[in-house]
Amino acid sequence: MGNKHDENSEKREIGVGLLGLGTVGSEVARVLVEDAEELAARVGAKLVLRGVAVRKLDAPRGVCEHLVDPALLTTDAAELVARDDVDVVVELIGGINPAKDLIRQALRAGKSVVSANKALFAAHSAKLFEAAQKAKVDLFFEAAVAGAIPVIRPLRQSLAGDRITTVAGIVNGTTNFILSAMDSKGDDYDKVLREAQELGYAEADPTADVGGHDAAAKTAIMASIAFHTRVTADDVHVEGITDIAAADVESAKQLGYTIKLLSMSERVTGGDGHERVSARVYPALVPRSHPLASVNGAYNAVVVEAVNAGRLMFYGQGAGGAPTASSVAGDLVAAARNLVLGRAVASESTYAKLPIAPISDVAARYFVRIRVDDRPGVLASVAAVFAKRDVSIATVLQKGLPRDGGHDASGGSDASAQSESAADGASGGAEIIIITHSALGGALSETVREVEGHPAVVEVESVLRLEFEND
């Protein structure tokens, strides 16, 4: 490294090859042009945009129309990556291919790489880090998770001397906008989704967001770093928000919760006493007193819990051109600065090699909403199924049921059920909402399957978890 330091300590320019000039790429190009002097002062060398790889040379450029010299545009991304005057490659194409091949080409050529590609890093980080370490160059991807919010660097560096126990948060703005609107307006999912699409918060095909896959990729990245264990998107248990009904949101409100699509990764101890990693994405009830409950609209937040640092929360805009460009520019400055100093810091830490815990072995409290026939004895017989599986019931809310002797299934008086019974009893159907104590996912799934076969049960309408609340 000594010779490299000598060579680069006199370097007055760092060449940047930008792959992609979309929403984020355009903002990165703008930052490079408009903030050139300040960036040069921070890096110790001038950052020079050598070229920009695009799909079409004649496409509208928006914010970059008068900032980027058309002569810098090229449709040959591989040629741009290979150029001798490009020192850092910024990949903002997205997706797996051709991004993966271009990044590997850059790393093998000894060029540092900055990327915002969550899907790629969630699936192929091992090979990319291997190539970066072999070439002794940097590989940064802060913008791959939560846009402008600094999460990756704190996990990798600031908390490197601590023991992280939990990383949880809201990391998808589309789903948070939808659930926040359902909570505040009482509208159903389909209506709010259409509104989100009209406002530009949701894509025409929102599957990656509402299905939880976008959040799962980000969860895999954060879990890998936090727990020094390679976690891929395939290791993450994923449930989306498409089945969340207005009735779920309203019931959650009555019980003092709001519903959020959560990214959850944590250390868990199995029945054998050995530690494992649980990584999961699903909609869950969050107590309104918890910090994440107040994260609304398209904003993101990540809560990290560590043994010594305690609870830390990172909050801000999780998407958008300018916010994401802020993270990309931060990585670019760090990579360029390291080139000037003749060092590289990027590496993958997977020494722990913890196994992944299946969702069936992870304990949680549950919210179960059940549609039943409104006849005497239904509540007691349904509660008996939970007891049979050792799933303990904490609270029951009855709507439209004849009274089962004036007490709920947990042994307490249920005044709310009594008042709602009179109002709903003539409807020809009834609803039971059960809140359980902590139960393993496998036991709860078996319970739900048996309840679905109960002769008085019309439908198990919803099964959601409760997070951030002790029994």
Short mmCIF file of C-alpha atoms in Angstrom, two decimals:
data_model
loop_
_atom_site.label_atom_id
_atom_site.label_comp_id
_atom_site.label_asym_id
_atom_site.label_seq_id
_atom_site.Cartn_x
_atom_site.Cartn_y
_atom_site.Cartn_z
CA MET A 1 0.00 0.00 0.00
CA GLY A 2 2.97 2.31 0.47
CA ASN A 3 3.55 2.83 -3.26
CA LYS A 4 -0.15 3.43 -3.80
CA HIS A 5 -0.11 6.11 -1.10
CA ASP A 6 2.85 7.84 -2.69
CA GLU A 7 1.16 7.76 -6.09
CA ASN A 8 -2.20 9.08 -4.91
CA SER A 9 -1.00 11.60 -2.32
CA GLU A 10 -0.05 13.86 -5.23
CA LYS A 11 -3.25 13.12 -7.16
CA ARG A 12 -5.21 16.33 -7.80
CA GLU A 13 -8.21 14.76 -9.56
CA ILE A 14 -10.41 11.74 -8.91
CA GLY A 15 -12.27 10.58 -12.00
CA VAL A 16 -15.89 9.48 -11.49
CA GLY A 17 -17.82 7.20 -13.82
CA LEU A 18 -21.58 7.47 -13.25
CA LEU A 19 -23.77 4.55 -14.32
CA GLY A 20 -27.36 5.75 -14.63
CA LEU A 21 -28.89 9.19 -14.92
CA GLY A 22 -32.37 8.58 -13.53
CA THR A 23 -33.94 10.22 -10.49
CA VAL A 24 -30.98 9.55 -8.19
CA GLY A 25 -28.25 9.68 -10.85
CA SER A 26 -29.39 13.12 -11.99
CA GLU A 27 -29.18 14.45 -8.44
CA VAL A 28 -25.72 12.94 -7.94
CA ALA A 29 -24.53 14.62 -11.15
CA ARG A 30 -26.01 17.90 -9.93
CA VAL A 31 -24.16 17.62 -6.61
CA LEU A 32 -20.88 16.90 -8.39
CA VAL A 33 -21.26 19.99 -10.56
CA GLU A 34 -22.82 22.48 -8.15
CA ASP A 35 -20.79 21.51 -5.05
CA ALA A 36 -17.52 20.83 -6.84
CA GLU A 37 -15.39 23.24 -4.80
CA GLU A 38 -16.65 22.12 -1.43
CA LEU A 39 -16.32 18.43 -2.32
CA ALA A 40 -12.74 19.03 -3.50
CA ALA A 41 -11.92 20.65 -0.15
CA ARG A 42 -13.30 17.66 1.73
CA VAL A 43 -11.61 15.06 -0.45
CA GLY A 44 -8.27 16.78 -0.97
CA ALA A 45 -8.64 16.39 -4.73
CA LYS A 46 -11.11 17.52 -7.35
CA LEU A 47 -13.93 15.10 -8.23
CA VAL A 48 -14.29 15.12 -12.01
CA LEU A 49 -17.22 13.50 -13.80
CA ARG A 50 -15.55 11.58 -16.65
CA GLY A 51 -18.64 10.04 -18.19
CA VAL A 52 -22.26 9.00 -17.65
CA ALA A 53 -23.70 5.71 -18.92
CA VAL A 54 -27.32 6.00 -20.06
CA ARG A 55 -29.75 3.84 -22.00
CA LYS A 56 -30.67 6.48 -24.57
CA LEU A 57 -28.60 9.48 -25.57
CA ASP A 58 -31.61 11.57 -26.55
CA ALA A 59 -33.80 11.00 -23.48
CA PRO A 60 -35.00 14.04 -21.43
CA ARG A 61 -32.48 14.88 -18.69
CA GLY A 62 -34.58 16.93 -16.27
CA VAL A 63 -32.40 18.52 -13.61
CA CYS A 64 -29.26 17.64 -15.62
CA GLU A 65 -30.37 19.20 -18.92
CA HIS A 66 -27.97 22.14 -18.59
CA LEU A 67 -25.53 20.72 -16.03
CA VAL A 68 -24.08 17.67 -17.76
CA ASP A 69 -22.15 18.09 -20.99
CA PRO A 70 -23.84 15.87 -23.62
CA ALA A 71 -20.35 14.77 -24.70
CA LEU A 72 -20.06 12.90 -21.39
CA LEU A 73 -23.01 10.64 -22.18
CA THR A 74 -22.43 7.11 -23.46
CA THR A 75 -24.48 3.97 -23.95
CA ASP A 76 -21.41 1.78 -23.43
CA ALA A 77 -21.24 1.32 -19.66
CA ALA A 78 -18.52 -1.33 -19.83
CA GLU A 79 -16.25 0.98 -21.83
CA LEU A 80 -16.77 3.77 -19.29
CA VAL A 81 -15.92 1.45 -16.39
CA ALA A 82 -12.74 0.34 -18.16
CA ARG A 83 -11.41 3.83 -18.81
CA ASP A 84 -8.05 4.61 -17.21
CA ASP A 85 -9.19 8.06 -16.11
CA VAL A 86 -12.10 6.63 -14.02
CA ASP A 87 -11.08 5.98 -10.42
CA VAL A 88 -14.50 5.52 -8.75
CA VAL A 89 -17.58 3.95 -10.33
CA VAL A 90 -21.00 5.02 -9.04
CA GLU A 91 -23.60 2.39 -9.94
CA LEU A 92 -27.20 3.67 -9.97
CA ILE A 93 -28.69 1.35 -12.59
CA GLY A 94 -30.47 -0.90 -10.10
CA GLY A 95 -31.44 -4.55 -10.45
CA ILE A 96 -29.09 -7.53 -10.65
CA ASN A 97 -27.84 -7.47 -14.23
CA PRO A 98 -25.95 -5.78 -15.82
CA ALA A 99 -25.14 -3.98 -12.54
CA LYS A 100 -23.43 -7.01 -11.00
CA ASP A 101 -21.12 -7.58 -13.96
CA LEU A 102 -20.23 -3.89 -14.22
CA ILE A 103 -19.40 -3.63 -10.51
CA ARG A 104 -17.25 -6.75 -10.62
CA GLN A 105 -15.48 -5.40 -13.71
CA ALA A 106 -14.76 -2.15 -11.86
CA LEU A 107 -13.49 -3.91 -8.74
CA ARG A 108 -11.25 -6.27 -10.70
CA ALA A 109 -9.78 -3.21 -12.43
CA GLY A 110 -8.87 -1.70 -9.06
CA LYS A 111 -11.61 0.94 -8.99
CA SER A 112 -13.62 1.73 -5.87
CA VAL A 113 -17.40 1.39 -6.20
CA VAL A 114 -20.35 3.25 -4.70
CA SER A 115 -23.82 1.78 -5.19
CA ALA A 116 -27.43 2.22 -4.09
CA ASN A 117 -28.44 -1.24 -5.31
CA LYS A 118 -30.30 -2.99 -2.48
CA ALA A 119 -31.42 -5.98 -4.56
CA LEU A 120 -27.87 -6.72 -5.69
CA PHE A 121 -26.29 -6.45 -2.24
CA ALA A 122 -29.03 -8.50 -0.62
CA ALA A 123 -28.34 -11.34 -3.03
CA HIS A 124 -24.67 -11.16 -4.07
CA SER A 125 -22.68 -9.22 -1.47
CA ALA A 126 -20.28 -12.11 -0.80
CA LYS A 127 -18.78 -12.19 -4.31
CA LEU A 128 -18.65 -8.41 -4.51
CA PHE A 129 -16.83 -8.03 -1.21
CA GLU A 130 -14.46 -10.83 -2.16
CA ALA A 131 -13.52 -8.92 -5.33
CA ALA A 132 -13.18 -5.62 -3.42
CA GLN A 133 -10.91 -7.12 -0.77
CA LYS A 134 -8.76 -8.84 -3.37
CA ALA A 135 -8.27 -5.55 -5.23
CA LYS A 136 -7.87 -3.57 -1.97
CA VAL A 137 -10.50 -1.02 -2.97
CA ASP A 138 -13.63 0.35 -1.36
CA LEU A 139 -17.17 -0.91 -1.85
CA PHE A 140 -19.77 1.40 -0.29
CA PHE A 141 -23.58 1.12 -0.35
CA GLU A 142 -25.06 3.43 2.29
CA ALA A 143 -27.84 4.52 -0.08
CA ALA A 144 -29.04 0.92 -0.53
CA VAL A 145 -30.96 1.18 2.75
CA ALA A 146 -33.29 4.00 3.86
CA GLY A 147 -32.26 6.72 1.41
CA ALA A 148 -30.72 9.72 3.18
CA ILE A 149 -30.72 8.07 6.60
CA PRO A 150 -27.21 7.03 7.70
CA VAL A 151 -27.64 3.43 8.83
CA ILE A 152 -24.96 1.31 7.17
CA ARG A 153 -21.96 3.33 8.34
CA PRO A 154 -23.12 3.44 12.01
CA LEU A 155 -23.67 -0.33 11.95
CA ARG A 156 -20.30 -1.02 10.30
CA GLN A 157 -18.17 1.56 12.10
CA SER A 158 -19.74 3.54 14.95
CA LEU A 159 -21.11 0.42 16.66
CA ALA A 160 -18.23 -1.89 15.70
CA GLY A 161 -17.16 -2.11 19.35
CA ASP A 162 -20.64 -2.90 20.67
CA ARG A 163 -22.92 -5.92 20.53
CA ILE A 164 -26.05 -5.19 18.51
CA THR A 165 -29.12 -7.13 19.59
CA THR A 166 -31.90 -5.72 17.39
CA VAL A 167 -32.28 -3.69 14.21
CA ALA A 168 -35.89 -2.79 13.52
CA GLY A 169 -37.62 -0.17 11.49
CA ILE A 170 -39.76 1.20 8.73
CA VAL A 171 -37.69 1.08 5.55
CA ASN A 172 -40.24 1.39 2.76
CA GLY A 173 -41.89 4.75 2.18
CA THR A 174 -44.66 3.46 -0.09
CA THR A 175 -46.10 1.05 2.45
CA ASN A 176 -45.68 3.52 5.28
CA PHE A 177 -47.60 6.16 3.30
CA ILE A 178 -50.41 3.66 2.65
CA LEU A 179 -50.69 2.41 6.23
CA SER A 180 -50.42 5.93 7.67
CA ALA A 181 -53.27 7.09 5.42
CA MET A 182 -55.41 4.08 6.33
CA ASP A 183 -54.83 4.91 10.00
CA SER A 184 -55.60 8.63 9.72
CA LYS A 185 -58.49 8.49 7.23
CA GLY A 186 -60.03 5.08 7.85
CA ASP A 187 -59.97 4.31 4.12
CA ASP A 188 -59.47 0.82 2.75
CA TYR A 189 -56.24 -0.45 1.19
CA ASP A 190 -57.29 -0.25 -2.47
CA LYS A 191 -58.43 3.37 -2.21
CA VAL A 192 -55.23 4.50 -0.47
CA LEU A 193 -53.04 2.58 -2.94
CA ARG A 194 -54.67 4.44 -5.85
CA GLU A 195 -54.03 7.72 -4.05
CA ALA A 196 -50.39 6.77 -3.47
CA GLN A 197 -49.98 5.98 -7.17
CA GLU A 198 -51.56 9.30 -8.20
CA LEU A 199 -49.19 11.19 -5.89
CA GLY A 200 -46.13 9.30 -7.11
CA TYR A 201 -45.49 7.44 -3.83
CA ALA A 202 -46.31 4.07 -5.42
CA GLU A 203 -45.28 2.59 -8.76
CA ALA A 204 -47.81 1.52 -11.37
CA ASP A 205 -46.78 -2.01 -10.39
CA PRO A 206 -46.29 -1.69 -6.61
CA THR A 207 -45.60 -5.39 -5.97
CA ALA A 208 -42.01 -5.00 -4.77
CA ASP A 209 -43.12 -2.46 -2.18
CA VAL A 210 -46.50 -3.70 -0.98
CA GLY A 211 -45.36 -7.32 -1.12
CA GLY A 212 -42.53 -6.55 1.31
CA HIS A 213 -39.72 -7.53 -1.08
CA ASP A 214 -38.06 -4.11 -1.14
CA ALA A 215 -37.97 -4.06 2.66
CA ALA A 216 -36.69 -7.65 2.73
CA ALA A 217 -33.64 -6.76 0.63
CA LYS A 218 -32.82 -3.89 2.99
CA THR A 219 -33.38 -6.15 6.01
CA ALA A 220 -30.91 -8.70 4.67
CA ILE A 221 -28.25 -6.02 4.25
CA MET A 222 -28.72 -4.59 7.75
CA ALA A 223 -28.86 -8.01 9.41
CA SER A 224 -25.66 -9.13 7.67
CA ILE A 225 -23.76 -6.13 8.99
CA ALA A 226 -25.29 -6.00 12.47
CA PHE A 227 -24.79 -9.68 13.28
CA HIS A 228 -21.60 -10.44 11.33
CA THR A 229 -23.46 -13.17 9.47
CA ARG A 230 -24.21 -13.46 5.78
CA VAL A 231 -27.96 -12.98 5.37
CA THR A 232 -29.55 -12.94 1.93
CA ALA A 233 -33.02 -11.81 0.87
CA ASP A 234 -34.00 -15.48 0.63
CA ASP A 235 -33.31 -15.83 4.37
CA VAL A 236 -35.84 -13.14 5.25
CA HIS A 237 -39.40 -14.16 6.10
CA VAL A 238 -41.65 -11.83 4.08
CA GLU A 239 -45.30 -10.82 4.38
CA GLY A 240 -46.76 -7.79 2.62
CA ILE A 241 -49.60 -5.40 3.38
CA THR A 242 -52.08 -6.31 0.64
CA ASP A 243 -54.37 -8.17 3.05
CA ILE A 244 -54.54 -5.40 5.65
CA ALA A 245 -58.17 -4.33 5.97
CA ALA A 246 -59.65 -1.11 7.30
CA ALA A 247 -61.17 -3.26 10.06
CA ASP A 248 -57.66 -4.31 11.18
CA VAL A 249 -56.54 -0.69 11.37
CA GLU A 250 -59.65 0.36 13.29
CA SER A 251 -59.36 -2.54 15.74
CA ALA A 252 -55.68 -1.74 16.28
CA LYS A 253 -56.68 1.86 17.07
CA GLN A 254 -59.22 0.72 19.64
CA LEU A 255 -56.53 -1.36 21.33
CA GLY A 256 -53.94 1.45 21.37
CA TYR A 257 -51.83 0.39 18.37
CA THR A 258 -51.06 1.42 14.83
CA ILE A 259 -50.06 -0.95 12.01
CA LYS A 260 -46.65 -0.62 10.34
CA LEU A 261 -44.73 -2.76 7.85
CA LEU A 262 -41.69 -3.60 9.95
CA SER A 263 -38.19 -4.70 9.09
CA MET A 264 -37.10 -6.86 12.03
CA SER A 265 -33.75 -8.53 12.59
CA GLU A 266 -32.47 -9.68 15.94
CA ARG A 267 -30.43 -12.19 17.86
CA VAL A 268 -32.65 -14.97 19.22
CA THR A 269 -31.76 -17.95 21.37
CA GLY A 270 -33.21 -21.30 20.34
CA GLY A 271 -34.43 -24.11 22.53
CA ASP A 272 -30.94 -25.63 22.34
CA GLY A 273 -29.47 -22.51 23.95
CA HIS A 274 -27.59 -21.48 20.81
CA GLU A 275 -27.85 -18.04 19.26
CA ARG A 276 -29.41 -17.51 15.86
CA VAL A 277 -30.41 -14.60 13.63
CA SER A 278 -34.04 -13.88 12.86
CA ALA A 279 -34.72 -11.65 9.85
CA ARG A 280 -38.30 -10.88 8.90
CA VAL A 281 -40.61 -8.35 7.27
CA TYR A 282 -44.30 -8.15 8.05
CA PRO A 283 -47.11 -5.79 9.02
CA ALA A 284 -47.42 -5.62 12.80
CA LEU A 285 -49.25 -3.77 15.53
CA VAL A 286 -46.98 -1.20 17.19
CA PRO A 287 -47.93 0.51 20.48
CA ARG A 288 -48.67 4.19 19.88
CA SER A 289 -46.18 5.00 22.63
CA HIS A 290 -43.29 3.51 20.63
CA PRO A 291 -41.11 5.91 18.56
CA LEU A 292 -41.81 4.04 15.32
CA ALA A 293 -45.57 4.58 15.73
CA SER A 294 -45.13 8.30 15.01
CA VAL A 295 -43.18 7.74 11.77
CA ASN A 296 -45.80 8.59 9.16
CA GLY A 297 -46.14 9.32 5.46
CA ALA A 298 -43.22 8.34 3.25
CA TYR A 299 -40.65 8.76 6.02
CA ASN A 300 -38.39 5.94 7.23
CA ALA A 301 -36.83 5.18 10.59
CA VAL A 302 -34.51 2.52 11.96
CA VAL A 303 -34.13 1.66 15.64
CA VAL A 304 -30.92 -0.07 16.71
CA GLU A 305 -30.53 -1.62 20.13
CA ALA A 306 -27.07 -2.49 21.43
CA VAL A 307 -25.79 -3.74 24.77
CA ASN A 308 -23.78 -0.63 25.65
CA ALA A 309 -25.25 2.09 23.45
CA GLY A 310 -28.82 1.20 24.32
CA ARG A 311 -31.52 2.33 21.89
CA LEU A 312 -30.60 4.55 18.93
CA MET A 313 -33.05 5.84 16.34
CA PHE A 314 -32.28 7.07 12.82
CA TYR A 315 -35.09 9.00 11.12
CA GLY A 316 -35.54 10.84 7.84
CA GLN A 317 -36.50 10.67 4.19
CA GLY A 318 -36.09 7.12 2.99
CA ALA A 319 -36.34 7.71 -0.73
CA GLY A 320 -36.32 10.37 -3.44
CA GLY A 321 -33.64 11.73 -5.72
CA ALA A 322 -32.01 14.38 -3.53
CA PRO A 323 -32.14 12.46 -0.21
CA THR A 324 -30.68 9.30 -1.76
CA ALA A 325 -28.07 11.35 -3.63
CA SER A 326 -26.95 12.70 -0.27
CA SER A 327 -26.00 9.18 0.84
CA VAL A 328 -24.36 8.40 -2.50
CA ALA A 329 -22.32 11.61 -2.34
CA GLY A 330 -21.25 10.77 1.21
CA ASP A 331 -19.93 7.39 0.07
CA LEU A 332 -18.28 8.97 -2.95
CA VAL A 333 -16.41 11.48 -0.76
CA ALA A 334 -15.29 8.67 1.56
CA ALA A 335 -14.07 6.49 -1.32
CA ALA A 336 -12.28 9.41 -3.03
CA ARG A 337 -10.68 10.48 0.24
CA ASN A 338 -9.36 6.96 0.75
CA LEU A 339 -7.86 7.02 -2.73
CA VAL A 340 -6.06 10.27 -1.91
CA LEU A 341 -4.75 8.76 1.34
CA GLY A 342 -3.89 5.44 -0.31
CA ARG A 343 -6.09 3.24 1.84
CA ALA A 344 -9.25 1.14 1.61
CA VAL A 345 -11.60 0.29 4.46
CA ALA A 346 -14.41 -1.72 2.91
CA SER A 347 -14.65 -5.31 4.07
CA GLU A 348 -17.30 -7.86 4.94
CA SER A 349 -17.42 -9.18 8.50
CA THR A 350 -19.10 -12.59 8.66
CA TYR A 351 -17.05 -14.22 11.39
CA ALA A 352 -20.09 -15.08 13.56
CA LYS A 353 -21.71 -17.34 10.93
CA LEU A 354 -24.92 -17.58 12.97
CA PRO A 355 -27.65 -19.86 11.61
CA ILE A 356 -30.92 -18.32 10.45
CA ALA A 357 -33.91 -18.96 12.71
CA PRO A 358 -37.07 -20.11 10.86
CA ILE A 359 -40.15 -18.01 11.54
CA SER A 360 -41.80 -21.02 13.22
CA ASP A 361 -39.21 -20.82 16.01
CA VAL A 362 -39.60 -17.08 16.64
CA ALA A 363 -41.89 -16.02 19.48
CA ALA A 364 -44.31 -13.09 19.24
CA ARG A 365 -47.64 -11.89 20.50
CA TYR A 366 -50.47 -12.14 17.98
CA PHE A 367 -53.63 -10.31 16.94
CA VAL A 368 -56.17 -12.74 15.42
CA ARG A 369 -59.45 -11.48 13.95
CA ILE A 370 -62.05 -14.20 13.38
CA ARG A 371 -65.50 -14.09 11.76
CA VAL A 372 -67.87 -16.59 13.43
CA ASP A 373 -71.53 -17.56 13.63
CA ASP A 374 -73.23 -15.53 16.37
CA ARG A 375 -74.44 -18.28 18.64
CA PRO A 376 -73.86 -19.08 22.33
CA GLY A 377 -70.67 -20.94 23.25
CA VAL A 378 -68.65 -19.97 20.18
CA LEU A 379 -66.09 -17.92 22.07
CA ALA A 380 -65.45 -20.65 24.63
CA SER A 381 -65.04 -23.34 21.98
CA VAL A 382 -62.67 -21.21 19.88
CA ALA A 383 -60.66 -20.32 23.00
CA ALA A 384 -60.36 -24.04 23.75
CA VAL A 385 -58.49 -24.53 20.46
CA PHE A 386 -55.90 -21.93 21.54
CA ALA A 387 -55.56 -23.60 24.93
CA LYS A 388 -55.10 -27.01 23.30
CA ARG A 389 -52.02 -25.66 21.46
CA ASP A 390 -50.65 -23.91 24.58
CA VAL A 391 -51.26 -20.51 23.01
CA SER A 392 -52.32 -18.35 25.92
CA ILE A 393 -54.96 -15.66 25.36
CA ALA A 394 -54.36 -12.24 26.91
CA THR A 395 -57.36 -10.24 25.66
CA VAL A 396 -60.58 -10.85 23.74
CA LEU A 397 -62.79 -8.30 22.00
CA GLN A 398 -66.24 -9.58 20.95
CA LYS A 399 -68.44 -7.92 18.38
CA GLY A 400 -71.96 -9.21 17.84
CA LEU A 401 -71.67 -12.37 19.97
CA PRO A 402 -74.20 -13.56 22.54
CA ARG A 403 -72.58 -13.41 25.96
CA ASP A 404 -70.63 -16.45 27.17
CA GLY A 405 -71.53 -16.02 30.81
CA GLY A 406 -70.34 -12.41 31.09
CA HIS A 407 -66.56 -13.07 30.98
CA ASP A 408 -63.95 -13.13 28.28
CA ALA A 409 -61.73 -16.12 27.49
CA SER A 410 -58.87 -14.77 29.62
CA GLY A 411 -61.07 -14.76 32.70
CA GLY A 412 -61.80 -11.02 32.85
CA SER A 413 -64.98 -9.06 32.36
CA ASP A 414 -65.45 -7.84 28.78
CA ALA A 415 -67.59 -4.72 28.99
CA SER A 416 -66.70 -3.57 25.49
CA ALA A 417 -67.88 -6.87 24.06
CA GLN A 418 -71.18 -6.54 25.86
CA SER A 419 -71.88 -3.07 24.47
CA GLU A 420 -70.98 -4.05 20.92
CA SER A 421 -73.05 -7.23 21.06
CA ALA A 422 -76.28 -5.29 21.28
CA ALA A 423 -75.34 -3.19 18.27
CA ASP A 424 -74.08 -5.98 16.04
CA GLY A 425 -75.96 -9.06 17.17
CA ALA A 426 -78.68 -8.82 14.56
CA SER A 427 -76.25 -8.77 11.64
CA GLY A 428 -76.19 -12.53 11.16
CA GLY A 429 -72.48 -12.73 11.88
CA ALA A 430 -70.03 -11.86 14.63
CA GLU A 431 -66.36 -11.11 15.14
CA ILE A 432 -63.84 -12.18 17.76
CA ILE A 433 -60.50 -10.42 18.16
CA ILE A 434 -57.97 -12.34 20.20
CA ILE A 435 -54.68 -10.96 21.50
CA THR A 436 -52.32 -13.73 22.61
CA HIS A 437 -49.42 -13.83 24.99
CA SER A 438 -46.06 -14.68 23.42
CA ALA A 439 -46.22 -17.83 21.30
CA LEU A 440 -43.95 -19.54 18.81
CA GLY A 441 -44.86 -18.98 15.19
CA GLY A 442 -45.25 -22.70 14.58
CA ALA A 443 -47.72 -23.14 17.44
CA LEU A 444 -49.74 -20.14 16.31
CA SER A 445 -49.90 -21.42 12.71
CA GLU A 446 -51.17 -24.81 13.90
CA THR A 447 -53.76 -23.08 16.06
CA VAL A 448 -55.02 -20.95 13.18
CA ARG A 449 -55.30 -23.99 10.91
CA GLU A 450 -57.44 -25.79 13.49
CA VAL A 451 -59.58 -22.70 14.14
CA GLU A 452 -60.23 -22.41 10.39
CA GLY A 453 -61.76 -25.89 10.48
CA HIS A 454 -64.02 -25.11 13.45
CA PRO A 455 -67.70 -25.58 12.48
CA ALA A 456 -68.71 -22.17 13.88
CA VAL A 457 -65.86 -20.25 12.24
CA VAL A 458 -66.71 -18.51 8.99
CA GLU A 459 -63.20 -17.18 8.35
CA VAL A 460 -59.96 -16.26 10.08
CA GLU A 461 -59.83 -12.79 8.59
CA SER A 462 -56.48 -11.56 9.88
CA VAL A 463 -53.39 -12.73 11.75
CA LEU A 464 -50.89 -10.02 12.70
CA ARG A 465 -48.05 -9.81 15.17
CA LEU A 466 -47.53 -7.31 17.98
CA GLU A 467 -44.02 -5.92 18.36
CA PHE A 468 -42.22 -3.80 20.95
CA GLU A 469 -44.47 -4.82 23.81
CA ASN A 470 -43.65 -7.18 26.65
CA ASP A 471 -46.25 -9.51 28.11
#
